[in-house]
Coordinates of N, CA, C and O in Angstrom, one line a residue:
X1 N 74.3 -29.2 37.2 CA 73.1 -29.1 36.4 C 72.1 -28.1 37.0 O 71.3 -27.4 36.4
X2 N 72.3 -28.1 38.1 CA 71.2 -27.4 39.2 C 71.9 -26.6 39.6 O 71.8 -26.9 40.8
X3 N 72.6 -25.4 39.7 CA 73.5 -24.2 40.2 C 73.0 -23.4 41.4 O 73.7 -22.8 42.2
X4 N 71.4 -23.5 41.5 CA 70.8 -23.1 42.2 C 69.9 -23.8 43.3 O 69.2 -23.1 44.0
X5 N 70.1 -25.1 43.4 CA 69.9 -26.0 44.0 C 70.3 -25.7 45.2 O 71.5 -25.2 45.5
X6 N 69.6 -25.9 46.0 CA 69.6 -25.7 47.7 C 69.8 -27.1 48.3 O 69.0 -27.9 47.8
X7 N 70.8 -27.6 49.2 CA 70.8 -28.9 50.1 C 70.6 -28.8 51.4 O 71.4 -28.5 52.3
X8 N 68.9 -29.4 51.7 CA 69.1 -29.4 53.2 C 69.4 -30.7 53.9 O 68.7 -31.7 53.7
X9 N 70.4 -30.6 54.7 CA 70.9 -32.3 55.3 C 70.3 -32.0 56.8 O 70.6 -30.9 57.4
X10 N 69.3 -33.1 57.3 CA 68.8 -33.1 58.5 C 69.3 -33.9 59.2 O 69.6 -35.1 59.0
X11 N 69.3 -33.3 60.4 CA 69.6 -34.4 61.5 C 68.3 -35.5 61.7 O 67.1 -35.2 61.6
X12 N 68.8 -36.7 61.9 CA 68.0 -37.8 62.0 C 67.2 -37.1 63.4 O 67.5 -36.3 64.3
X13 N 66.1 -37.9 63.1 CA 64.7 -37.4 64.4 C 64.9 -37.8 65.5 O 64.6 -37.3 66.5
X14 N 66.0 -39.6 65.5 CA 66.8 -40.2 66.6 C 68.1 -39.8 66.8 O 68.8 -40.3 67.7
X15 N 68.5 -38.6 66.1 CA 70.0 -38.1 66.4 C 71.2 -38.9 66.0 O 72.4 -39.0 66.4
X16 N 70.7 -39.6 65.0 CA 72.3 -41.0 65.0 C 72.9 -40.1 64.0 O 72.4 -39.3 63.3
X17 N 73.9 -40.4 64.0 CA 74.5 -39.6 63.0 C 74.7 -38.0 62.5 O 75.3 -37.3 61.6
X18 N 73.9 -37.8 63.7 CA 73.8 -36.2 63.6 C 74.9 -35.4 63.9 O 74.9 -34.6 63.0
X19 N 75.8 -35.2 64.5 CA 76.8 -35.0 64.6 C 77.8 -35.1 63.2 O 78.4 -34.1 62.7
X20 N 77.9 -36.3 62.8 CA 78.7 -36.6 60.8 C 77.9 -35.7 60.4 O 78.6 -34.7 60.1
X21 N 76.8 -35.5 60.3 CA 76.2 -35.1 59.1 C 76.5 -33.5 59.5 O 77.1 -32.8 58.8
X22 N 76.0 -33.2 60.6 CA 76.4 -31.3 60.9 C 78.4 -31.7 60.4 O 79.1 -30.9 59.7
X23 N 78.6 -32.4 60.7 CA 80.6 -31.7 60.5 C 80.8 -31.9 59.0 O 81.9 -31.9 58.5
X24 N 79.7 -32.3 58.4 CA 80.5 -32.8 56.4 C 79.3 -31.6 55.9 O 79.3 -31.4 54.7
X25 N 78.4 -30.7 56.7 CA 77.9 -29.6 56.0 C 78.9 -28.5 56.5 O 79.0 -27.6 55.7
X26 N 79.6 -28.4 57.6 CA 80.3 -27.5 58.2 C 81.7 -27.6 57.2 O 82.1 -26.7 56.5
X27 N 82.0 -28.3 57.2 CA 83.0 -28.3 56.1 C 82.6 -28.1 54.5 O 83.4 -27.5 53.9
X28 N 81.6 -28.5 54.1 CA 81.3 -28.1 52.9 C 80.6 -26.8 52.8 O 80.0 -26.5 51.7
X29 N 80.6 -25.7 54.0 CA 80.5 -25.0 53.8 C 82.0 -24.0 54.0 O 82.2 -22.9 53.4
X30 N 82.5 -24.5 54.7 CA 83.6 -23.7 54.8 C 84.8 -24.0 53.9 O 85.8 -23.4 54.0
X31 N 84.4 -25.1 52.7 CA 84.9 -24.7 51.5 C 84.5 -24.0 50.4 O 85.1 -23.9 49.4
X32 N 83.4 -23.3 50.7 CA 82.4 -22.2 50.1 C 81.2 -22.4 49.7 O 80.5 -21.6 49.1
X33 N 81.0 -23.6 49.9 CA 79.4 -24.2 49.5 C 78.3 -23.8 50.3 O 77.9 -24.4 51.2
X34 N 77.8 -22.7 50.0 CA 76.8 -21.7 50.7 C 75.0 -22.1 50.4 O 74.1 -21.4 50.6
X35 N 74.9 -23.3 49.8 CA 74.1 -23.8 49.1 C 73.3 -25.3 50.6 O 72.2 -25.7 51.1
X36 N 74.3 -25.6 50.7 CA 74.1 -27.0 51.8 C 73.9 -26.1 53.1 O 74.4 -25.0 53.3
X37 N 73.2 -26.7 53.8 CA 73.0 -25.9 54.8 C 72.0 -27.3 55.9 O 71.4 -28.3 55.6
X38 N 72.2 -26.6 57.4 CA 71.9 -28.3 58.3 C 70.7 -27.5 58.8 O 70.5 -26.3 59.0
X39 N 70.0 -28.5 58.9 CA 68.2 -28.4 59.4 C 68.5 -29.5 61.2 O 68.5 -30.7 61.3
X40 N 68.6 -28.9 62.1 CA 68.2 -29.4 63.7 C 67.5 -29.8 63.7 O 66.8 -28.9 63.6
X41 N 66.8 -30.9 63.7 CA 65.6 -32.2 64.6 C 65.4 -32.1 65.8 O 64.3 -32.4 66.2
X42 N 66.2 -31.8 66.5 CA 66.4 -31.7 68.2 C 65.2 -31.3 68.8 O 64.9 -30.1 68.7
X43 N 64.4 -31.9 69.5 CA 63.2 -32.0 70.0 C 61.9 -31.4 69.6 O 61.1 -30.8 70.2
X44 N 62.1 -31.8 68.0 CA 60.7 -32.1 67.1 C 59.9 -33.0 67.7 O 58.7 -32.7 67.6
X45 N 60.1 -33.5 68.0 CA 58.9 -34.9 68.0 C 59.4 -35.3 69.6 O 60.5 -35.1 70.2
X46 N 58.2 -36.1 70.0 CA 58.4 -36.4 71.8 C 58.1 -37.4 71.4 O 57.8 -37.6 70.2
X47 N 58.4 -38.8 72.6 CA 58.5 -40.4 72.6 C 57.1 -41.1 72.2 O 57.2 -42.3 72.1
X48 N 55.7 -40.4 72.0 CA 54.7 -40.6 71.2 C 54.4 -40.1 70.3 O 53.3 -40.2 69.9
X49 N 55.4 -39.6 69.8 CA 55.6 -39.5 68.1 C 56.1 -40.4 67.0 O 56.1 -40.2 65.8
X50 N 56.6 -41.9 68.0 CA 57.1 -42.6 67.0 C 56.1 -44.0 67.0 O 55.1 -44.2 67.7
X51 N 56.6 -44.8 65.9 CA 56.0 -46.1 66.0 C 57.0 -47.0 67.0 O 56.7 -47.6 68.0
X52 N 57.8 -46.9 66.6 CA 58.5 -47.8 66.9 C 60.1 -47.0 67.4 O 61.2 -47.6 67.5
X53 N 60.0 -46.0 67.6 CA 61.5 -45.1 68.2 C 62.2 -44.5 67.3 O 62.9 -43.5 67.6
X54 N 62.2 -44.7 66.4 CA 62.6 -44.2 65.3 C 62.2 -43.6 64.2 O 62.7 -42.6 63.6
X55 N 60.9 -44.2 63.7 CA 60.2 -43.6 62.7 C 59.1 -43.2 63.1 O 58.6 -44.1 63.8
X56 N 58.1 -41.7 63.0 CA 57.4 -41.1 63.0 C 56.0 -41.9 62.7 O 56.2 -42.6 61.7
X57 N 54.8 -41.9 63.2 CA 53.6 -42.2 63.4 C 53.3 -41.0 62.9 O 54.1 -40.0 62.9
X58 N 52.1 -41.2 62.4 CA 51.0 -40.1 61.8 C 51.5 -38.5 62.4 O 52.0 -37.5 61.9
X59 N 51.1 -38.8 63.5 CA 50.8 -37.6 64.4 C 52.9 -36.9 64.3 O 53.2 -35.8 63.8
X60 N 53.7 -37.9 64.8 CA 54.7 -37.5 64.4 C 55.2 -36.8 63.1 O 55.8 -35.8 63.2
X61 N 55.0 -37.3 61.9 CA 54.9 -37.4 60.6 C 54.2 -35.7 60.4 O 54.7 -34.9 59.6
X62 N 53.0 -35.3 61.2 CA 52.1 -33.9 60.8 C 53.4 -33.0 61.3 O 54.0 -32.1 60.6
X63 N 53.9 -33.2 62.7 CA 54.5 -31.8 63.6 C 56.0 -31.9 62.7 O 56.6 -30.8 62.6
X64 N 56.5 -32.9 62.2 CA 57.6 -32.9 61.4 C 57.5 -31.9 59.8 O 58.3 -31.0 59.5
X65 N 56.6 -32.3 59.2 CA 55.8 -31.6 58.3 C 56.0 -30.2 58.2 O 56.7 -29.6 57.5
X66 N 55.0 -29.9 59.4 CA 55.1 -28.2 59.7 C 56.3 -27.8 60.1 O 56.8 -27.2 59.2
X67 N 57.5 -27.8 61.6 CA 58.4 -27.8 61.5 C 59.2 -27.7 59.9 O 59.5 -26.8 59.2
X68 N 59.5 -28.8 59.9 CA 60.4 -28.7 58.4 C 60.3 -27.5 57.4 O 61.2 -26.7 57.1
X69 N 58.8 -27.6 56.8 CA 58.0 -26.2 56.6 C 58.3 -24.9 57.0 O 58.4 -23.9 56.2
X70 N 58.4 -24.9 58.3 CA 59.1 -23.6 59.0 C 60.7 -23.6 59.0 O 61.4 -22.6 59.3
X71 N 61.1 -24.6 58.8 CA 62.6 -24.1 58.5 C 63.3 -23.8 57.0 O 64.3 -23.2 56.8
X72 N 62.4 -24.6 55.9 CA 62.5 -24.4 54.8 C 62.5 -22.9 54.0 O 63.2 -22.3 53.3
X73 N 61.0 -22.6 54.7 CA 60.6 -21.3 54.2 C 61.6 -20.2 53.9 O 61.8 -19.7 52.8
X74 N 62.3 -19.7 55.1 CA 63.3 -18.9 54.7 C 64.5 -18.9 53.8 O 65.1 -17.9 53.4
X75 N 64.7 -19.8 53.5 CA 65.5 -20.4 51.8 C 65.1 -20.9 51.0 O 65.7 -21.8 50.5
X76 N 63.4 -20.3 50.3 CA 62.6 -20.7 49.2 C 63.5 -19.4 48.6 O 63.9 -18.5 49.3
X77 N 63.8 -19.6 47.3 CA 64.0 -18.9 46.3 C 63.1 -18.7 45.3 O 62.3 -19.5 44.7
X78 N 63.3 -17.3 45.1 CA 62.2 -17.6 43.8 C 62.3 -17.9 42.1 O 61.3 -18.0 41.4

């Protein structure tokens, strides 16, 4: 429905899963899906960025924000 739809799959902020999730974009890309594409987490946020270890607090929640923002930008389409 969407042809032009862009997929960004992120690695979790705790890394679980990050690994699956980079090798099922690596393969969907290297069946030609040039559309999906992996966003790194990897030391966005420091150990007072979370509430509770895993989910982002405010302050977590802003630097993730911008980050993300800066990785997005270069695959805005117009």
């Amino acid at each position: 429905a969407y042809p032009r739809a862009q997929i960004a799959a992120l690695r979790p902020f705790g890394g679980f899963h990050g690994d699956d999730i980079l090798a099922e974009v690596t393969a969907r890309q290297a069946g030609g899906d040039r559309r999906v594409f992996y966003v790194d987490t990897a030391g966005w946020l420091a150990p007072g960025d979370y509430t509770d270890g895993v989910h982002p607090n405010l302050q977590g929640s802003q630097k993730a924000a911008e980050r993300l923002s800066a990785a997005l930008r270069p695959r805005l389409v117009d």
